[in-house]
Short mmCIF file of C-alpha atoms in Angstrom, two decimals:
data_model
loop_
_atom_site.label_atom_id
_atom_site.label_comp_id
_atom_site.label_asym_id
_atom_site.label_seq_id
_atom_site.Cartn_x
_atom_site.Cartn_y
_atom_site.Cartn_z
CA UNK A 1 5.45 12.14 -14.99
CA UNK A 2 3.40 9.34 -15.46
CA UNK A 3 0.28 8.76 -18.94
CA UNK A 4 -1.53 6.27 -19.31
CA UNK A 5 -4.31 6.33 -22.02
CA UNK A 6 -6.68 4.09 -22.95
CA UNK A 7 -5.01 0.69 -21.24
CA UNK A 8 -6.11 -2.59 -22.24
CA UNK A 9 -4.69 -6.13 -21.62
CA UNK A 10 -6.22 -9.58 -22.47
CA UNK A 11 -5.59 -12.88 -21.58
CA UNK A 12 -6.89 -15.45 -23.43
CA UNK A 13 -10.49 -14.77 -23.34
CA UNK A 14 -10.38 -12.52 -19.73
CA UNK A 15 -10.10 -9.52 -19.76
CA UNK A 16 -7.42 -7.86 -17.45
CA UNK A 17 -7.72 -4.37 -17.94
CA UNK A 18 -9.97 -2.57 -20.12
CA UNK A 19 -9.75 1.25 -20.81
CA UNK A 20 -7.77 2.51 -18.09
CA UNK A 21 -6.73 6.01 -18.47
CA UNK A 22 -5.27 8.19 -16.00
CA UNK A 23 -2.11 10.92 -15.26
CA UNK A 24 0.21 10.80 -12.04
CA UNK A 25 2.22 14.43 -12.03
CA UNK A 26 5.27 14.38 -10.19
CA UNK A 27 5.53 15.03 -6.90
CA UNK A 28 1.83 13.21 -6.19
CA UNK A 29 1.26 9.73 -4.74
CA UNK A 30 -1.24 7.67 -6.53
CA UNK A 31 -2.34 4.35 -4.81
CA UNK A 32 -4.27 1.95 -6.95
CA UNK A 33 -5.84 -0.55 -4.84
CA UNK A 34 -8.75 -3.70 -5.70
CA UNK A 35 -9.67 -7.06 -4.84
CA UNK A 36 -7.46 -9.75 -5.87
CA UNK A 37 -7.47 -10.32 -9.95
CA UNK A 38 -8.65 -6.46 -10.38
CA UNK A 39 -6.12 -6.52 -12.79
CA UNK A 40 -3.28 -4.33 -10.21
CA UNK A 41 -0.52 -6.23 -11.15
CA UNK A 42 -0.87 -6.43 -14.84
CA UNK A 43 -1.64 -2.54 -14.64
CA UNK A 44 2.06 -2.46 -12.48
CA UNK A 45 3.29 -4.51 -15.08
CA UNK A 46 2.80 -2.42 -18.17
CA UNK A 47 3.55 0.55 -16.34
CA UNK A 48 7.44 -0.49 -16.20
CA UNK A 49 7.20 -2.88 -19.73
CA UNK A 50 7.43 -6.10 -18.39
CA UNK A 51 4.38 -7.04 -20.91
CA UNK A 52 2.92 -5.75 -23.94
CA UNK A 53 -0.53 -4.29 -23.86
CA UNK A 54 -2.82 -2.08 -25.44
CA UNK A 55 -3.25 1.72 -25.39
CA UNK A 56 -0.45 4.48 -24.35
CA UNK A 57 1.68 4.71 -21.62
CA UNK A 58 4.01 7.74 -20.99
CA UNK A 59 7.00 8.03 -18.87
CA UNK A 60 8.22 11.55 -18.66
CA UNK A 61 8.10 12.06 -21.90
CA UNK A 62 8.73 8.40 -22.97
CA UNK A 63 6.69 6.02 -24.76
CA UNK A 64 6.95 2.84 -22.96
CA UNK A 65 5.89 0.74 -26.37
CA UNK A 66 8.53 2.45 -28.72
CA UNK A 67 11.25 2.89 -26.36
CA UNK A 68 11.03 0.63 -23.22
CA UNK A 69 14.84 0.35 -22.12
CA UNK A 70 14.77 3.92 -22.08
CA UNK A 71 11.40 4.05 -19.73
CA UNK A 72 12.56 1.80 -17.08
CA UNK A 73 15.82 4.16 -16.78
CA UNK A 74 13.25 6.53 -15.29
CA UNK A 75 11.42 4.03 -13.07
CA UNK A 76 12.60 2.42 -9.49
CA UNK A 77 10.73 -0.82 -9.60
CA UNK A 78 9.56 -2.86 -6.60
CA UNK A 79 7.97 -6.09 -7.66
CA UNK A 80 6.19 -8.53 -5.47
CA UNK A 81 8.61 -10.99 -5.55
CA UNK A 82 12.00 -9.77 -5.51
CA UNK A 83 14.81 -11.66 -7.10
CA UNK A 84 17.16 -11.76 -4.44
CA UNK A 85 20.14 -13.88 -3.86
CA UNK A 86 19.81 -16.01 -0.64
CA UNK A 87 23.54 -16.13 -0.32
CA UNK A 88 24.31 -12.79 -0.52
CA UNK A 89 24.21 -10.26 2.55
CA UNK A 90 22.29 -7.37 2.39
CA UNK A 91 25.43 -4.75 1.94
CA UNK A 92 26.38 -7.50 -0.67
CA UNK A 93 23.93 -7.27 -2.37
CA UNK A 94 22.93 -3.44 -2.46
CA UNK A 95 26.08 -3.80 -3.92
CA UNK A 96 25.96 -5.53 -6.43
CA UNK A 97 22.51 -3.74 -8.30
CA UNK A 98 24.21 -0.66 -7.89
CA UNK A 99 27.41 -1.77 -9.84
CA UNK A 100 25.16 -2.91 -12.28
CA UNK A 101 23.74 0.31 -12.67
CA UNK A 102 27.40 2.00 -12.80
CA UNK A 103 27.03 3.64 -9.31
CA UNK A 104 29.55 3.69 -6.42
CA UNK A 105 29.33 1.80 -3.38
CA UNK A 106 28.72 4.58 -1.37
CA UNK A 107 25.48 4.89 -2.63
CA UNK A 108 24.25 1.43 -2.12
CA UNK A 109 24.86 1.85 1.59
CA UNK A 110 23.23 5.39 1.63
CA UNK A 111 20.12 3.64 0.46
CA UNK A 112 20.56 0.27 3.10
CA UNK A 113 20.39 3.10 5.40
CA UNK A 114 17.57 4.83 4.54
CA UNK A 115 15.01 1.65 4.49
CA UNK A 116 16.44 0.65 7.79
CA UNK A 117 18.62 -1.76 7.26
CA UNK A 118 22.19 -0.70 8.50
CA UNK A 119 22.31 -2.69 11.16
CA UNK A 120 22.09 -5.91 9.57
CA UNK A 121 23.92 -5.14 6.39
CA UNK A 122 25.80 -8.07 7.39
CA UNK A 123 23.24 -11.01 7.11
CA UNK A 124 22.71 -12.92 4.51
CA UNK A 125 19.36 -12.67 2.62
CA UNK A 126 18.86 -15.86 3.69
CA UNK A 127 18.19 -15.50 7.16
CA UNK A 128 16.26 -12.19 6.65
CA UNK A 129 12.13 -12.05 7.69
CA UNK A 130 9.79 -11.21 4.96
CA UNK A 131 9.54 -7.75 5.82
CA UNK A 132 13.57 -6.94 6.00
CA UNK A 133 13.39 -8.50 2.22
CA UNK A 134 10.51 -6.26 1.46
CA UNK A 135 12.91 -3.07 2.60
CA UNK A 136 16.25 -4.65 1.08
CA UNK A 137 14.18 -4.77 -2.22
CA UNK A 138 13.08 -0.95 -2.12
CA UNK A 139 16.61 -0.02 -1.32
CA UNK A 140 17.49 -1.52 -4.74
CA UNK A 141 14.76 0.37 -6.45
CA UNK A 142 15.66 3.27 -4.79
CA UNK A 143 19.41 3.22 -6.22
CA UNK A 144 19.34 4.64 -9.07
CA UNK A 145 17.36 7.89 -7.46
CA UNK A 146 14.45 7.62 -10.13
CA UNK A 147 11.89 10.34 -10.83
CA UNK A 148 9.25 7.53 -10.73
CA UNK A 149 9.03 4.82 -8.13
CA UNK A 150 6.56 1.90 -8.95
CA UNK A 151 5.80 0.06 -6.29
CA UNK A 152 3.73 -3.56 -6.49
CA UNK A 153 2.47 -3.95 -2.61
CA UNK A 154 5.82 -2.36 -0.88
CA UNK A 155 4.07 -3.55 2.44
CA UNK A 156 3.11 -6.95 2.30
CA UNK A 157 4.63 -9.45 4.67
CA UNK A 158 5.84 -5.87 6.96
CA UNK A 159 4.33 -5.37 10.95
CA UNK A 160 2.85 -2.05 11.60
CA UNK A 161 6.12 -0.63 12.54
CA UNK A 162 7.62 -0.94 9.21
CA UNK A 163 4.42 0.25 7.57
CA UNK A 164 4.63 3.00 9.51
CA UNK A 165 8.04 4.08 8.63
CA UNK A 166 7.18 2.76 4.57
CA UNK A 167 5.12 5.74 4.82
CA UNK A 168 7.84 8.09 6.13
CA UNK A 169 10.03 6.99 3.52
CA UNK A 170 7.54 7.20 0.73
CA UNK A 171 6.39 10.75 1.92
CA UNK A 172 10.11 11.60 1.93
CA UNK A 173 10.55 11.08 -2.06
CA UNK A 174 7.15 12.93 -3.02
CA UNK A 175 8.73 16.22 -0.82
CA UNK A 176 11.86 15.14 -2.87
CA UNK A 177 9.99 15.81 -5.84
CA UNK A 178 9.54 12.16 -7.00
CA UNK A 179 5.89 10.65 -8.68
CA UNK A 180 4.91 7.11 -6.76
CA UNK A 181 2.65 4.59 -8.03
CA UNK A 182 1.92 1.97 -5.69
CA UNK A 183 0.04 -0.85 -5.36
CA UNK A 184 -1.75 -1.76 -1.94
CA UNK A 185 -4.42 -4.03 -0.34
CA UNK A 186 -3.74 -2.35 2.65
CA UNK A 187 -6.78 0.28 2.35
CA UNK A 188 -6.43 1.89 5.54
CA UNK A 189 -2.73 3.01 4.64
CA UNK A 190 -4.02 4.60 1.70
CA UNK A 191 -4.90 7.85 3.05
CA UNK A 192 -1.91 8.36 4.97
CA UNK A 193 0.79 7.26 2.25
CA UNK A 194 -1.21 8.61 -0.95
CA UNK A 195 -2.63 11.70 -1.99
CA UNK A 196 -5.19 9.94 -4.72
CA UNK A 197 -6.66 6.51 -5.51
CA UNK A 198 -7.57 4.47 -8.11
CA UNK A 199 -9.88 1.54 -7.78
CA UNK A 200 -9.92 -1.59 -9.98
CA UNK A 201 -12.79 -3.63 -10.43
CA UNK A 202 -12.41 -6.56 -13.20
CA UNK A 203 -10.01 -4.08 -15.15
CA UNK A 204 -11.64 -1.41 -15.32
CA UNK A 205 -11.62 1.65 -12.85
CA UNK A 206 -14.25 2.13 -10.58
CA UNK A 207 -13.27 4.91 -8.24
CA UNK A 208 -10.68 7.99 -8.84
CA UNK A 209 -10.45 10.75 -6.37
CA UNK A 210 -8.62 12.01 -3.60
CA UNK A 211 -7.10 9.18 -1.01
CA UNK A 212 -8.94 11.34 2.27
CA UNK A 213 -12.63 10.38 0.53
CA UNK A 214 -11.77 6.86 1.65
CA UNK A 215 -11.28 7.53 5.39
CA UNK A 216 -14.69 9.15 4.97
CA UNK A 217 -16.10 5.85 2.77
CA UNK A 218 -18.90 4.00 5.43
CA UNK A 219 -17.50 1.21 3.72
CA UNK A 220 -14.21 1.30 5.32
CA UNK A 221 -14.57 -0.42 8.78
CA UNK A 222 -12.68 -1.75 10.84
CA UNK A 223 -13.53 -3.97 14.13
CA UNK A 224 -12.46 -2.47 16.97
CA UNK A 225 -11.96 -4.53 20.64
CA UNK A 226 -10.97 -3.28 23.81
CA UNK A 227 -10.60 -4.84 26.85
CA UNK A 228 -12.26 -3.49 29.85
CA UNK A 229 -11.87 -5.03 33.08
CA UNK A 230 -15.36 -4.98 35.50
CA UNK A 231 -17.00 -2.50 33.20
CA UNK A 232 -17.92 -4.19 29.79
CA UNK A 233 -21.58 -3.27 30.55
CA UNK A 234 -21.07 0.08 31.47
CA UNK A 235 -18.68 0.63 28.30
CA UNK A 236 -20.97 -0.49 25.91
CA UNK A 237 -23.94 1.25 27.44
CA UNK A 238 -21.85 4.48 26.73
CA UNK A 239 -20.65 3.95 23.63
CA UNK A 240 -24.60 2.91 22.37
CA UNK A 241 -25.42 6.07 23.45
CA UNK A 242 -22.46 8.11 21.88
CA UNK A 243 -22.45 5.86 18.84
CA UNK A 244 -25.65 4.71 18.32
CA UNK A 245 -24.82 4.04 14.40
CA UNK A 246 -21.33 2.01 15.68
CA UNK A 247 -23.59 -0.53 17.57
CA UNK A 248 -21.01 -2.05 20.50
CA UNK A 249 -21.51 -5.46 21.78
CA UNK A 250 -19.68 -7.55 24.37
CA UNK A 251 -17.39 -10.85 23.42
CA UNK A 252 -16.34 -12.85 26.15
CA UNK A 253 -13.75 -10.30 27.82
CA UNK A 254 -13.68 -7.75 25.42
CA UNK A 255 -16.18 -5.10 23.90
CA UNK A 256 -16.56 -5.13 20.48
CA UNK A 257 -17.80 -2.56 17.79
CA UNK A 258 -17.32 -1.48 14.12
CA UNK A 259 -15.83 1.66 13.44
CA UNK A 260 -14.14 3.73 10.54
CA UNK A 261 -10.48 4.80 10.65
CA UNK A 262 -11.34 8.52 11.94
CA UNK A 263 -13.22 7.27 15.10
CA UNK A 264 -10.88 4.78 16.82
CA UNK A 265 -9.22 8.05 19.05
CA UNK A 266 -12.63 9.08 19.71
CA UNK A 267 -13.66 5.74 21.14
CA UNK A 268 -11.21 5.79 23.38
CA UNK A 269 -11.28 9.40 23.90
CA UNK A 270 -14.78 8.59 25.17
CA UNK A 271 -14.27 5.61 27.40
CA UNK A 272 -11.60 7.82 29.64
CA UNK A 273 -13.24 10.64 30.07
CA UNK A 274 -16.08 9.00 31.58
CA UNK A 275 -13.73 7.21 33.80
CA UNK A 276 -13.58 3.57 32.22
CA UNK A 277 -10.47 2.13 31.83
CA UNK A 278 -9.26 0.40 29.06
CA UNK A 279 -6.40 -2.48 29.97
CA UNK A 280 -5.89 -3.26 26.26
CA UNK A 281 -6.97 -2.87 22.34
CA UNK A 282 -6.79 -4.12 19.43
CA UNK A 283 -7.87 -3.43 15.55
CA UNK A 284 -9.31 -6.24 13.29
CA UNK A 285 -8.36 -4.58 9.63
CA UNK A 286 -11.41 -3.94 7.34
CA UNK A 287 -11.17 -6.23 4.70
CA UNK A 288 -10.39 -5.33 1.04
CA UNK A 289 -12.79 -7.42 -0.66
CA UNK A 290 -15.80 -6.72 0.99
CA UNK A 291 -15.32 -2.90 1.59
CA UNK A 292 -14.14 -2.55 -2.04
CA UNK A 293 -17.22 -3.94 -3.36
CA UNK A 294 -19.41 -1.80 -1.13
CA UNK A 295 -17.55 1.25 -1.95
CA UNK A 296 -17.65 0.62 -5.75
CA UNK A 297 -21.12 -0.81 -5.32
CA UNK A 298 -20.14 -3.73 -7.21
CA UNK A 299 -21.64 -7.07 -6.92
CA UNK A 300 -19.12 -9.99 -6.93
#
């Protein structure tokens, strides 16, 4: 579905992205993730010809230099900021981008639907959060029923229920048959909304392989607390012991350890069955930078 050979894309004198080469096939989910100024968005960018670049890129069958119109006809594009009319509701304007496209109404509210958004397709854009925007803005990429959905951070400014159903809705086109390239800095989504990963570092790629390799990165940690009335001492006593590589230390109310994404049920799994109860918890997100550089081994 998706070629790209050879990309490369300069700036003045920095360089964005320098040989990037890789092939999504349809029906896969490719997440390419980095630290801010990796070069993601000018990668995005080419992808759907919003800038001209160097190299080949291939759009089911469709060279994106010669024939760009004809590329983006096959793409469902999600940019990081969407264009959206304040004054417009959201059935309004679902509307609206699907008349442009020469499809019937029907279909714009099939698609409010389907990104959640029925029961407001009476507000104005205005007065939507960030993360109903974020959704309003997929249904309009999603109009047109592409075979390729490129998607520029689809979960920025959503809460962890909405990323949570962003990947129900995602896995829903690849069993549909569709390709996805996405954007994310979101790393531990990654291995539950993608099935591979690409990893920019200064425009050029670092890391390729299958998205599961980074639940299994030591890089990718997370900080997890939980609150444990009475007990602290005997929790983290217990978890030393069970952990002794996750080292658990107590601050002010709450016991505190680093942990990857495949332990956090195990934790807890722990704690209860030796009878400690745990009143409340809470996750402190790895953060990109950091845990990109260590698992690229890149110095900043």
């Amino acid at each position: 579905m998706l070629q790209v050979v050879e990309l490369g894309k300069s700036y003045r004198n920095v360089r964005a992205l320098d040989g990037v080469s890789f092939a999504l096939p349809r029906g896969r989910v490719l997440a390419v993730v980095g630290a801010n100024g990796a070069g993601k968005s000018t990668l995005i960018k080419s992808v759907v010809g919003l800038i001209r670049f160097e190299g080949r890129i291939v759009v089911d069958g469709i060279d994106v230099s010669r024939n760009p119109k004809a590329a983006r006809r096959r793409i469902g594009y999600l940019s990081q900021e969407a264009a959206l009319h304040p004054d417009l509701t959201v059935a309004e304007t679902a509307s609206f981008y699907a008349a442009l496209r020469g499809l019937p109404p029907q279909r714009a509210r099939e698609c409010v639907e389907l990104v959640g958004l029925g029961a407001v397709s009476d507000r104005r854009v205005g007065a939507l959060s960030g993360g109903m925007r974020r959704r309003l803005a997929l249904a309009v990429a999603l109009l047109a029923d592409p075979p390729l959905l490129v998607l520029d951070e689809p979960a920025s400014g959503l809460d962890v229920a909405a990323r949570v159903e962003l990947r129900r809705l995602i896995a829903d086109q690849r069993s549909a048959g569709k390709s996805v390239l996405l954007s994310t800095h979101w790393l531990e989504d990654v291995p539950h909304i993608a099935d591979d990963v690409l990893v920019l570092d200064r425009g050029r790629v670092v890391f390729t392989g299958p998205a599961r390799e980074l639940l299994e990165a030591p890089a990718i940690e997370s900080r997890l607390y939980l609150r444990i009335n009475g007990r602290s001492q005997d929790a983290i006593e217990l978890l030393r012991r069970a952990m002794p590589q996750r080292p658990a230390e107590r601050l002010g109310d709450w016991v505190v350890l680093p942990v990857r994404a495949a332990e956090k049920a195990s934790v807890l799994h722990t704690l209860v069955a030796a009878g400690i109860p745990v009143s409340d918890v809470r996750v402190e997100e790895a953060p990109a930078d950091e845990a990109l550089r260590r698992l690229t081994e890149v110095d900043p």
